[in-house]
Coordinates of C-alpha atoms in Angstrom, one line a residue:
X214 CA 4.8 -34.4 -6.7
X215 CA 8.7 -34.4 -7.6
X216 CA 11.6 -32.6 -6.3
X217 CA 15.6 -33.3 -7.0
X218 CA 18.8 -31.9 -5.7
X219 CA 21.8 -32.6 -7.4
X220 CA 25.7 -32.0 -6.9
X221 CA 29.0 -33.1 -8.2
X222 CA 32.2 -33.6 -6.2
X223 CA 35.6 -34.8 -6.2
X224 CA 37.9 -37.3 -4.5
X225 CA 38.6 -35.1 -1.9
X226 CA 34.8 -34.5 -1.4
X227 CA 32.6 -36.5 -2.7
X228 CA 28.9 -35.7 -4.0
X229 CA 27.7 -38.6 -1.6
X230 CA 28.5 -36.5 1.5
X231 CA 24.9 -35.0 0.5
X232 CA 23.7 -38.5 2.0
X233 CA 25.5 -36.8 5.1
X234 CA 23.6 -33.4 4.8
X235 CA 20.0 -34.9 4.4
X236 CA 21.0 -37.2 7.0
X237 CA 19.4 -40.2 4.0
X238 CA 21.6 -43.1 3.0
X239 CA 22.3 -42.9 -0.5
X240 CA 21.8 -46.7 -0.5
X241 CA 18.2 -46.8 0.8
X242 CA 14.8 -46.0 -0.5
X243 CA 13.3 -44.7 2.6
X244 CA 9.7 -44.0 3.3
X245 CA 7.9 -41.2 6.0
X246 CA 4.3 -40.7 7.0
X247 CA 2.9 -37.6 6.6
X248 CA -0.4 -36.2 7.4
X249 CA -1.6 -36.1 3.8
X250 CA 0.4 -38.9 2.4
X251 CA 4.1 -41.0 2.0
X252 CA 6.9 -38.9 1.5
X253 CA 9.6 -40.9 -0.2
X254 CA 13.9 -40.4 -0.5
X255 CA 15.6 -41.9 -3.0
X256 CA 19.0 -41.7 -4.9
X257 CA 18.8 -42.4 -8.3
X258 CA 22.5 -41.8 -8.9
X259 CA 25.2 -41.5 -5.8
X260 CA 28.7 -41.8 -6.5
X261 CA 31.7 -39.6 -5.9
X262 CA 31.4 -37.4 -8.9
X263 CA 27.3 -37.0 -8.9
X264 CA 24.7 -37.8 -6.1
X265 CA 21.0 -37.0 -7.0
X266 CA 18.4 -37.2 -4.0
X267 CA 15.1 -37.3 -4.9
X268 CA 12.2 -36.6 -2.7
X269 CA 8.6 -38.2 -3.9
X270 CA 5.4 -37.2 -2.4
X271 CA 2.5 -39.5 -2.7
X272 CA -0.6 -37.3 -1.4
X273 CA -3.9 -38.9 -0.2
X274 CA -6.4 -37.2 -1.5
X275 CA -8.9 -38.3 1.1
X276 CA -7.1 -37.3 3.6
X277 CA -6.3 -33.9 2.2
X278 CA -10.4 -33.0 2.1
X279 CA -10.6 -35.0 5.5
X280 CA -8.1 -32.8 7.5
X281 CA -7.6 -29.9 5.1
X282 CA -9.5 -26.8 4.1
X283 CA -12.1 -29.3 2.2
X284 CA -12.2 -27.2 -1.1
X285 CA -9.5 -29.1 -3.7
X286 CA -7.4 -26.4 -4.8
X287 CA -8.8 -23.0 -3.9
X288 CA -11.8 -24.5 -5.5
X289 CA -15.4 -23.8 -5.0
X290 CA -17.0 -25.1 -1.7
X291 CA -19.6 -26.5 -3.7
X292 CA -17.8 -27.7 -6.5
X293 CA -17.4 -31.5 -4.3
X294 CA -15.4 -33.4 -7.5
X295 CA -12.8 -30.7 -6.9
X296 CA -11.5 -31.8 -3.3
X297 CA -10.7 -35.3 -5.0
X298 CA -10.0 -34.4 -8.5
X299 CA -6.9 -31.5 -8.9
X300 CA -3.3 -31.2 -8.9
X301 CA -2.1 -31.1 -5.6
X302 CA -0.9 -34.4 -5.9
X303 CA 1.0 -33.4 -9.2
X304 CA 2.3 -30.0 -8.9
X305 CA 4.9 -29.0 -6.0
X306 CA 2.7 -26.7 -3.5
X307 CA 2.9 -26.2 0.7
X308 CA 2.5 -29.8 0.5
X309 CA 5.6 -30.5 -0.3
X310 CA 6.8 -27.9 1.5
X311 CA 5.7 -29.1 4.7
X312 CA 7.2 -32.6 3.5
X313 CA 10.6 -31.0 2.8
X314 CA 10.5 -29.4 6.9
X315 CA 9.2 -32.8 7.9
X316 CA 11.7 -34.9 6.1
X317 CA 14.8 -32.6 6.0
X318 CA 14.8 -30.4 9.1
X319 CA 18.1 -31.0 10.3
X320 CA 19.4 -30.5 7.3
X321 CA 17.6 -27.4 6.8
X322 CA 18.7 -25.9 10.8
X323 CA 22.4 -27.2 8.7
X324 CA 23.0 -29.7 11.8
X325 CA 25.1 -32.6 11.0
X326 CA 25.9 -34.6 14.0
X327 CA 28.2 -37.4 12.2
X328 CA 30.0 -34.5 10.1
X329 CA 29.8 -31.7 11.8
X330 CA 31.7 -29.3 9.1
X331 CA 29.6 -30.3 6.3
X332 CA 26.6 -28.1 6.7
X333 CA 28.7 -24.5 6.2
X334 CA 30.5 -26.1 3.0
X335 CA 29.3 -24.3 0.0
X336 CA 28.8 -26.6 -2.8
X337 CA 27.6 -26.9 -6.7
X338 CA 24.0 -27.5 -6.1
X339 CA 21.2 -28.3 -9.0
X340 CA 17.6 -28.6 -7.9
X341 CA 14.0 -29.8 -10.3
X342 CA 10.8 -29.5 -10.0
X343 CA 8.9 -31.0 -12.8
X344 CA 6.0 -29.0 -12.0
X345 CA 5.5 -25.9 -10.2
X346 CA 2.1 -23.6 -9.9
X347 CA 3.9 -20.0 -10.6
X348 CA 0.6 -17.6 -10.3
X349 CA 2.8 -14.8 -11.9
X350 CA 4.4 -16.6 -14.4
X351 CA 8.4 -17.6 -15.2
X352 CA 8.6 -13.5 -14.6
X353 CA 7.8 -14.2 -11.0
X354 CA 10.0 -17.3 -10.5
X355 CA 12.7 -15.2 -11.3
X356 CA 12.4 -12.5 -9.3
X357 CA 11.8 -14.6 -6.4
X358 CA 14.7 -17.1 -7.1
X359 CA 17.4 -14.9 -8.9
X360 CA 18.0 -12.2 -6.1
X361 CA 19.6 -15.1 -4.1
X362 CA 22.0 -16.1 -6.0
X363 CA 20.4 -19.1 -8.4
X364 CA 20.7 -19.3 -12.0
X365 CA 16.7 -20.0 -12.6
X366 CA 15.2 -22.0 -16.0
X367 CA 11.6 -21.8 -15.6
X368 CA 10.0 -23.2 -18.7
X369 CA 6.4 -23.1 -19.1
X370 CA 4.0 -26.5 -19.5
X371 CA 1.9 -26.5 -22.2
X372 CA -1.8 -26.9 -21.6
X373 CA -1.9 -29.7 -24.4
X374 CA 1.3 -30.1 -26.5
X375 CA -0.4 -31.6 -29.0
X376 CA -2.7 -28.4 -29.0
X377 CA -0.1 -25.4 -29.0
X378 CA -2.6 -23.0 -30.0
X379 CA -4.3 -23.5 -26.6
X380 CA -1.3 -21.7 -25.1
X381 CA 0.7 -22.2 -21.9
X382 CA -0.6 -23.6 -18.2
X383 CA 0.3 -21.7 -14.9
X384 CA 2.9 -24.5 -14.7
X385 CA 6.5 -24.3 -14.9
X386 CA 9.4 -26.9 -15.5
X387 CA 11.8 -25.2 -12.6
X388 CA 15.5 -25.5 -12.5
X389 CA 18.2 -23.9 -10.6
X390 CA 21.5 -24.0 -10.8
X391 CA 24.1 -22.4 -8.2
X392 CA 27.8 -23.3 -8.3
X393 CA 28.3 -22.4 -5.1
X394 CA 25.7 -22.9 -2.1
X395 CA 25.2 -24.8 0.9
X396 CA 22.1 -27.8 1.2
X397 CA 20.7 -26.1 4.0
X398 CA 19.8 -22.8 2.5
X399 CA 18.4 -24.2 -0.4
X400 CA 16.2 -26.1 0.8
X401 CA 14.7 -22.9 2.9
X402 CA 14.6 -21.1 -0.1
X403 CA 12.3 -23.9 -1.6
X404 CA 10.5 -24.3 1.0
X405 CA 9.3 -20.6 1.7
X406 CA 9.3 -19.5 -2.4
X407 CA 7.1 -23.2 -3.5
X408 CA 4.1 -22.0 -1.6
X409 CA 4.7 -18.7 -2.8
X410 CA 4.5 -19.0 -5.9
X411 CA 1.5 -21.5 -5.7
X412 CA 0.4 -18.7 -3.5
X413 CA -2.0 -20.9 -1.3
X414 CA -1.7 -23.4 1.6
X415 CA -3.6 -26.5 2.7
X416 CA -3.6 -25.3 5.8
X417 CA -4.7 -22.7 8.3
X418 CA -2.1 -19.9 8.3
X419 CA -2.1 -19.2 12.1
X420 CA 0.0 -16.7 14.1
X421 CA 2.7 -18.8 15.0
X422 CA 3.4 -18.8 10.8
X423 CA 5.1 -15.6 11.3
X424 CA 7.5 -17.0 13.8
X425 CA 8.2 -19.7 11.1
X426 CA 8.7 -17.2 8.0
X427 CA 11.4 -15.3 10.1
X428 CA 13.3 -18.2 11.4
X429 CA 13.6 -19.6 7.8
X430 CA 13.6 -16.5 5.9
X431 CA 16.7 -15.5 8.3
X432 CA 19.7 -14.2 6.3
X433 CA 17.9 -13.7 2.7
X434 CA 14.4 -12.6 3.4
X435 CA 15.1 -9.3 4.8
X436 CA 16.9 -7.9 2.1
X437 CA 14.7 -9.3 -1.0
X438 CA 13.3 -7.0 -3.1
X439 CA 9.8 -9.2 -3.2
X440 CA 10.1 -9.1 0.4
X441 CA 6.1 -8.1 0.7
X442 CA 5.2 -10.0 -2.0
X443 CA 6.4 -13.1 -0.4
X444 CA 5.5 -12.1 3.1
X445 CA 1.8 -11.6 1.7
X446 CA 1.6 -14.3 -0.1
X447 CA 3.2 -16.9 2.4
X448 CA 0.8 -15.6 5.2
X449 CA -2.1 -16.3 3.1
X450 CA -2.7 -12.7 2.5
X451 CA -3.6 -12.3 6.1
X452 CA -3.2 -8.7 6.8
X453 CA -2.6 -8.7 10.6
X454 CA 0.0 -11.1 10.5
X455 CA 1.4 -9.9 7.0
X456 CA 1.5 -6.4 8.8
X457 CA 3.9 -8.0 11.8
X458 CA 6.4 -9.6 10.0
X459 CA 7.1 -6.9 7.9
X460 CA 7.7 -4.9 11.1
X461 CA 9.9 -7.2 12.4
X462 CA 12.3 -7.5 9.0
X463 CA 11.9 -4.2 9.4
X464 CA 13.7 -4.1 12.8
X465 CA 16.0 -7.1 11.2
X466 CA 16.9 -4.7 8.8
X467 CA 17.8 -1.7 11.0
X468 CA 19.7 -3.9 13.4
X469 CA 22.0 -5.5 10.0
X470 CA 22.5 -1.3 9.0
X471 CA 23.3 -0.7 12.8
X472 CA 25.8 -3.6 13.1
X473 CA 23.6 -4.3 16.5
X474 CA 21.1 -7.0 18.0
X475 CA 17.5 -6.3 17.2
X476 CA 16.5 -6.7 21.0
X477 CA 18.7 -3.6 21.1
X478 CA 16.8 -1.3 19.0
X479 CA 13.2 -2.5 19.3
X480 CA 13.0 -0.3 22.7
X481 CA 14.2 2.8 20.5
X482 CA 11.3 2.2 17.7
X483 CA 8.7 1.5 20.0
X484 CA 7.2 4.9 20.5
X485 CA 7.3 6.0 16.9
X486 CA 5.7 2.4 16.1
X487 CA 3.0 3.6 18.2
X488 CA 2.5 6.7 17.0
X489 CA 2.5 4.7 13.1
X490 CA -0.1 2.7 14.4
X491 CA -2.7 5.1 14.3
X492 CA -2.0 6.0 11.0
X493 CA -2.1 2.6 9.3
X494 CA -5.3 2.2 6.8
X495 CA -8.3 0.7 8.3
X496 CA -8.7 -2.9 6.7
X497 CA -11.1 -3.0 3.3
X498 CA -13.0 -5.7 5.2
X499 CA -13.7 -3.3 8.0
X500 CA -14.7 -0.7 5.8
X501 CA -17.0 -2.7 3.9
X502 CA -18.7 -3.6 7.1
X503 CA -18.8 -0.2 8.4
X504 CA -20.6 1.2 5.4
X505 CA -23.3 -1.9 5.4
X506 CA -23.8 -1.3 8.9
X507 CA -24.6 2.7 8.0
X508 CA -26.5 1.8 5.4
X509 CA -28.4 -0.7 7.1
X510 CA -29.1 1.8 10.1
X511 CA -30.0 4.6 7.6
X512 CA -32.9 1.7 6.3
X513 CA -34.4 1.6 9.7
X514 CA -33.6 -2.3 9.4
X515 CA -33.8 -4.1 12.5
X516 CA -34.6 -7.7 11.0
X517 CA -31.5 -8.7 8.2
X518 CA -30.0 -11.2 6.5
X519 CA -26.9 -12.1 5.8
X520 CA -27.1 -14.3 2.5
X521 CA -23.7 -15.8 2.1
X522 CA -22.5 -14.9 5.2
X523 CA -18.9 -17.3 5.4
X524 CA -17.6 -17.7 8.4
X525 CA -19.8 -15.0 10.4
X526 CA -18.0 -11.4 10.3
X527 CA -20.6 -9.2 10.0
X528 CA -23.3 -11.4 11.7
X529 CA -21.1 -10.6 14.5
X530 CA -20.3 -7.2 14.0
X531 CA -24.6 -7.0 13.7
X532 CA -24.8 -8.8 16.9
X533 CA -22.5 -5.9 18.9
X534 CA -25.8 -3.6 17.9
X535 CA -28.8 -4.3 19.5
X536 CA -31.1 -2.2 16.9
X537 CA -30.5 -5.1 14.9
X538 CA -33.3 -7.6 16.6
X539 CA -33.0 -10.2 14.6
X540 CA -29.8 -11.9 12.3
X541 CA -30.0 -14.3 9.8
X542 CA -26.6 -15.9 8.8
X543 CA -27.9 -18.1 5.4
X544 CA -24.6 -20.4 3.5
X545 CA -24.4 -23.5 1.3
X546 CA -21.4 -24.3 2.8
X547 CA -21.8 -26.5 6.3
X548 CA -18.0 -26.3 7.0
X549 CA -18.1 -22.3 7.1
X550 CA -21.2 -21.9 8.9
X551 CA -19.7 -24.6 11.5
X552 CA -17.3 -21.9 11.7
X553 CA -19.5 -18.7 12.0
X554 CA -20.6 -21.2 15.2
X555 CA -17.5 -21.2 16.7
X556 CA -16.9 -17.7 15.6
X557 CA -19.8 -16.3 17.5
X558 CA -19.8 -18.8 20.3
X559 CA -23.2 -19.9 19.8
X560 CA -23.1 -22.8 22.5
X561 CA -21.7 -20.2 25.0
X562 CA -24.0 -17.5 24.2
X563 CA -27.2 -15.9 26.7
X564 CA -30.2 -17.4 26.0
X565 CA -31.2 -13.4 25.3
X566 CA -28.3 -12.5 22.7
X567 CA -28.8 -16.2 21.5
X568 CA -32.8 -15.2 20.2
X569 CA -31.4 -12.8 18.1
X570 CA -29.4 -14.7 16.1
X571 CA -29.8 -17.8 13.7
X572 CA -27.6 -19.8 11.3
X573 CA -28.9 -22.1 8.2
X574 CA -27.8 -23.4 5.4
X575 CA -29.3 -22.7 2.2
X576 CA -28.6 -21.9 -1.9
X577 CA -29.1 -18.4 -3.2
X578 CA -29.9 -20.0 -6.7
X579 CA -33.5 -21.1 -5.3
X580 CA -36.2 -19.6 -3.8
X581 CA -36.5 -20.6 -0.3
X582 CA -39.5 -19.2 1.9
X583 CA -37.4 -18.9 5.2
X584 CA -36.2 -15.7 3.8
X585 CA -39.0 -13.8 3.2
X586 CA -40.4 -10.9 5.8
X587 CA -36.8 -9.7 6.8
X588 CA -36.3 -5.3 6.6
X589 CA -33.1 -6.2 4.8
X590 CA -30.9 -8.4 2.8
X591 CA -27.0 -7.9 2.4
X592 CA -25.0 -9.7 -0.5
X593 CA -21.6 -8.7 0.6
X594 CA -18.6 -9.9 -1.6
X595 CA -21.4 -13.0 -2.7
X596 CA -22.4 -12.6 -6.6
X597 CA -18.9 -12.4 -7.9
X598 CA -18.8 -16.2 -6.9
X599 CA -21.8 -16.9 -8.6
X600 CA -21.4 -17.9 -12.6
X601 CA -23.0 -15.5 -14.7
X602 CA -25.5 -17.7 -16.1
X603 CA -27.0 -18.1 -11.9
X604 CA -27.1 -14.9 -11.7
X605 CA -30.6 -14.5 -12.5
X606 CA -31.7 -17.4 -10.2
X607 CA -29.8 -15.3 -7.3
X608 CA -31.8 -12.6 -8.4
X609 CA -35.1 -13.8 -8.6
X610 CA -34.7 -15.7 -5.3
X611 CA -33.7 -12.2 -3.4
X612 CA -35.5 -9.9 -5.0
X613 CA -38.3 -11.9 -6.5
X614 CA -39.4 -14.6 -3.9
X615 CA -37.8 -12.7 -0.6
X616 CA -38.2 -9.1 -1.4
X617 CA -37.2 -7.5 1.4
X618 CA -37.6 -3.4 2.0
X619 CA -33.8 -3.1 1.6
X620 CA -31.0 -4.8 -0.4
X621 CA -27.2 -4.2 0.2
X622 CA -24.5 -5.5 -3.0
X623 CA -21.1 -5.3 -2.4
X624 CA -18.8 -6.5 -5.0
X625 CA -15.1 -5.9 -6.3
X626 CA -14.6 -2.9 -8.4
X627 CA -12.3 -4.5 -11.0
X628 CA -10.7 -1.0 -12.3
X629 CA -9.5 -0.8 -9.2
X630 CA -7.1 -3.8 -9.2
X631 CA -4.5 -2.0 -11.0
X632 CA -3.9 -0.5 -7.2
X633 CA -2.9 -3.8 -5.8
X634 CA 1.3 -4.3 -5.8
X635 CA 1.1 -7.7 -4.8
X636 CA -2.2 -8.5 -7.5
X637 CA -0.8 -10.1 -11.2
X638 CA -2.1 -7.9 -14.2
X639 CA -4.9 -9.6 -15.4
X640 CA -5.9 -11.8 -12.0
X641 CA -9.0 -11.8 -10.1
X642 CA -8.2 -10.9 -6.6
X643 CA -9.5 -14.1 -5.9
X644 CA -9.3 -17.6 -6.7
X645 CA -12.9 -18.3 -6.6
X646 CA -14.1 -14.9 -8.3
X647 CA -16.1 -16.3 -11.7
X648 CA -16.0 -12.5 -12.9
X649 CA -15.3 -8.8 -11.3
X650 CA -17.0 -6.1 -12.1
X651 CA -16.2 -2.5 -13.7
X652 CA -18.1 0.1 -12.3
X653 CA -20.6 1.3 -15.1
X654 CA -21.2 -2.8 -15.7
X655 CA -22.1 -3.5 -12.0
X656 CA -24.3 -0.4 -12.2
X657 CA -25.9 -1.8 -15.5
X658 CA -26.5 -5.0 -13.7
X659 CA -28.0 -3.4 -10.5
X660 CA -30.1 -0.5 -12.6
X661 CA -32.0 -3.5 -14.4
X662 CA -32.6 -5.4 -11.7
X663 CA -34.0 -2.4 -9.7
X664 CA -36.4 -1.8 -12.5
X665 CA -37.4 -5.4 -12.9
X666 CA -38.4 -6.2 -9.0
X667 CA -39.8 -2.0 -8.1
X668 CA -36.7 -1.4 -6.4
X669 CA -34.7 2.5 -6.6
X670 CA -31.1 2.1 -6.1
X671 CA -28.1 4.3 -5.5
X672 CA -24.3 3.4 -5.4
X673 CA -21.6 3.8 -2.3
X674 CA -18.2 4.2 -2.4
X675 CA -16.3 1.8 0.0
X676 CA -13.1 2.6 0.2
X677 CA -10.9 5.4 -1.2
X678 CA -12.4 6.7 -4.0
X679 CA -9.6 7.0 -6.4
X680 CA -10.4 10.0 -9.3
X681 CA -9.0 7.6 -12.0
X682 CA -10.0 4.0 -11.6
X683 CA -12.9 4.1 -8.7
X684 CA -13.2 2.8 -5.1
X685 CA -11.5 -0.8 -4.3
X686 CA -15.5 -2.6 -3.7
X687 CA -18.5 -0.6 -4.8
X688 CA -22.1 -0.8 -2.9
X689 CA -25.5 -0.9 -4.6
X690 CA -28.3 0.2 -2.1
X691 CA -31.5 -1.1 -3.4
X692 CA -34.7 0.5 -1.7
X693 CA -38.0 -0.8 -2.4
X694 CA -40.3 1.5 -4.2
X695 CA -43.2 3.3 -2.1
X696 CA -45.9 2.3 -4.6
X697 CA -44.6 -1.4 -4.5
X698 CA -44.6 -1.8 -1.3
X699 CA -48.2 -0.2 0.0
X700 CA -49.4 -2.3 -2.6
X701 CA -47.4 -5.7 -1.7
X702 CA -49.2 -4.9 2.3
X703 CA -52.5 -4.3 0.6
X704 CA -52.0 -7.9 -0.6
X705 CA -51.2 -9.4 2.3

């Protein structure tokens, strides 16, 4: 991946004084070690009228699977080609990002020890990127980019250009163009808005990436007008930490109308934030595990599994209730049940809670005899990952070969995406989602499989219920039928 910043000068001062800034000799190649790869600085052109630094990142794609999230780009943890073949090592992303911290943070704190009056000088700047993931489209770039101040080109890549009719990629050819800005708040812009816009990260967003989004975000952040979009998306969409740095721009932003520090006024706000708190919306993740745990209680379940069960959630909310005897967490993916381990402190736990609770791995497209006998089954936020064409492999391998007395489906309610600000028309509200659901189509879906294995079902709201477009994830509650089941004992 491929990024360039550009500027012209005079005889008074020159365009190389940006060797000065980057703190890079415009006369060396020079290389640095990342953790995923060689980040190289260059100067194709340096002279007094125009300097041109370039910044090259090779990326190791080994070492991306090796120390990263595993799963290519937001691809799916079984798809294994993926982690080695996709475009992170093409298309600018956090990875370059991180590079341009690692490579130019003195520049971007605007330190300059050998000049030290460079950094505030506001100069004509031009900056490329060949290649940019834009999930929103040129639309997006400019609404992230133009607020600041850039004059923004953002011409879409063709999927094929020999194939026009194929249409446009989610790439952009990015240029902008400011006649007067300084090095080191460009290159905080680029590196907060890259990942933005590619809207993932290679990394584990942690708490400590708040601390990170104000300190760079200082000066232009608060006052954006895509401030939540780009504090969602840069947080990974992690609500709890999304949630606190809005609260603190927030403060930012009274302290900058109050002409006073924040440490000033974040005594005065305290009690009403407080009294907010208890208003704020309950997470649609807790919801959705609040209403399979009532359902699951209302089933007289005690025995359950969790099919597709990630990194553990609800086998740990389960485990906090001890009418639920037994838990089975089932996953093809080792790497997220290694986490559901760690999650639920399994090495640490009684020997008494320990009984209760097991982890395997396992594919929901075959029929596997470990999961038969349970009360219960719960497919929470699973099928929509699923292909269509699996689909009836799932099914048949649930309600077929396992047949439990009780099976929970939670899935997205598509019309209901319209709600979501930060959520492009027309997206998934995930990467990984193969399809989402309408309402009257899931309850096509989950009428003919009821009918198909003797199963009744009826459908739960989780979530507000909006009158026009539904619930945000809708619930199928499939109960075995009374004749199937005295007959299925009979059997056995």
């Amino acid at each position: 991946m491929f990024l360039t910043i550009s500027t012209t000068g005079t005889p008074e001062r020159p365009a190389t004084d940006l060797g000065y800034l980057l703190h890079k000799h415009p006369g060396k190649a020079q290389a640095f070690s990342t953790s995923y790869g060689t980040a190289h600085v260059l100067y194709p052109e340096a002279d007094e009228q125009r300097c041109t630094a370039a910044l090259l990142l090779e990326v190791d794609a080994v070492a991306l699977v090796r120390r990263g999230k595993g799963k290519g780009r937001g691809g799916a943890p079984d798809a294994a080609l993926a982690q080695y073949v996709n475009d992170r090592p093409y298309a600018a992303s956090s990875l370059l990002a991180v590079a341009i911290g690692a490579v130019f943070s003195s520049a971007m704190r605007g330190v300059c020890g050998a000049r030290p009056e460079l950094p505030a000088q506001a100069r004509p700047l031009r900056v490329e990127v060949p290649a940019l993931p834009a999930r929103g489209g040129p639309g997006l770039v400019r609404r992230l980019f133009e607020p600041l101040g850039w004059t923004v080109t953002a011409e879409p890549v063709a999927l094929d250009a020999e194939f026009p009719e194929w249409g446009d990629s989610r790439y952009v050819r990015l240029v902008l163009e400011s006649g007067s800005r300084t090095v080191a708040e460009a290159l905080r812009h680029l590196y907060v808005l890259l990942p933005v816009l590619d809207d993932a990260k290679h990394y584990w967003v942690a708490a400590d990436e708040v601390d990170k989004l104000l300190r760079v975000g200082e000066g232009w952040l608060p006052d954006h007008p895509e401030q939540k979009l780009i504090t969602s998306r840069y947080l990974s969409r992690r609500w709890s930490l999304t949630r606190e740095a809005m609260a603190r721009l927030e403060l930012v932003r009274l302290a900058e109308t109050d002409d006073s520090e924040v440490e000033a006024i974040d005594n005065a706000v305290a009690a009403e934030a407080e009294a907010e708190a208890e208003e704020k919306p309950t997470p649609l993740a807790v919801q959705r595990r609040d209403a399979i745990v009532a359902a699951l209680t209302e089933a007289g379940a005690a025995r359950v599994l969790d099919l597709g069960c990630g990194e553990g959630h609800l086998v740990q909310t389960l485990l906090k209730d001890p009418r639920f005897t037994e838990i089975v967490g089932v996953d093809v993916s080792m790497r997220a049940l290694t986490i559901a381990s760690r999650r639920l402190k399994l090495d640490r736990m009684g020997e008494r809670q320990a009984s209760r609770v097991r982890l395997f791995q396992g594919s929901l497209a075959y029929t596997d005899g470990r999961l038969k006998g349970y009360d219960a089954a719960v497919l929470s936020e699973v099928v929509e990952h699923l292909d269509l064409p699996r689909l009836p492999a799932l099914e048949y391998a649930v309600f077929g070969a396992a047949r439990p007395r009780t099976v929970l489906v939670t899935t997205p309610n598509v019309e209901y995406n319209v709600r979501w600000e930060s959520l492009p028309a027309g997206h998934v509200r995930h990467r990984d989602h193969r399809f989402e659901w309408t309402r009257e189509e899931f309850r096509t879906w989950a009428g003919a499989v009821a009918e198909r294995h003797g199963y009744g079902v009826r459908y739960v709201a989780v979530g507000p219920d909006d009158p026009e477009v539904g619930p945000p994830t809708q619930m199928a509650v499939f109960t075995m039928n009374t004749h199937t089941n005295e007959k299925e004992a009979k059997a056995a």
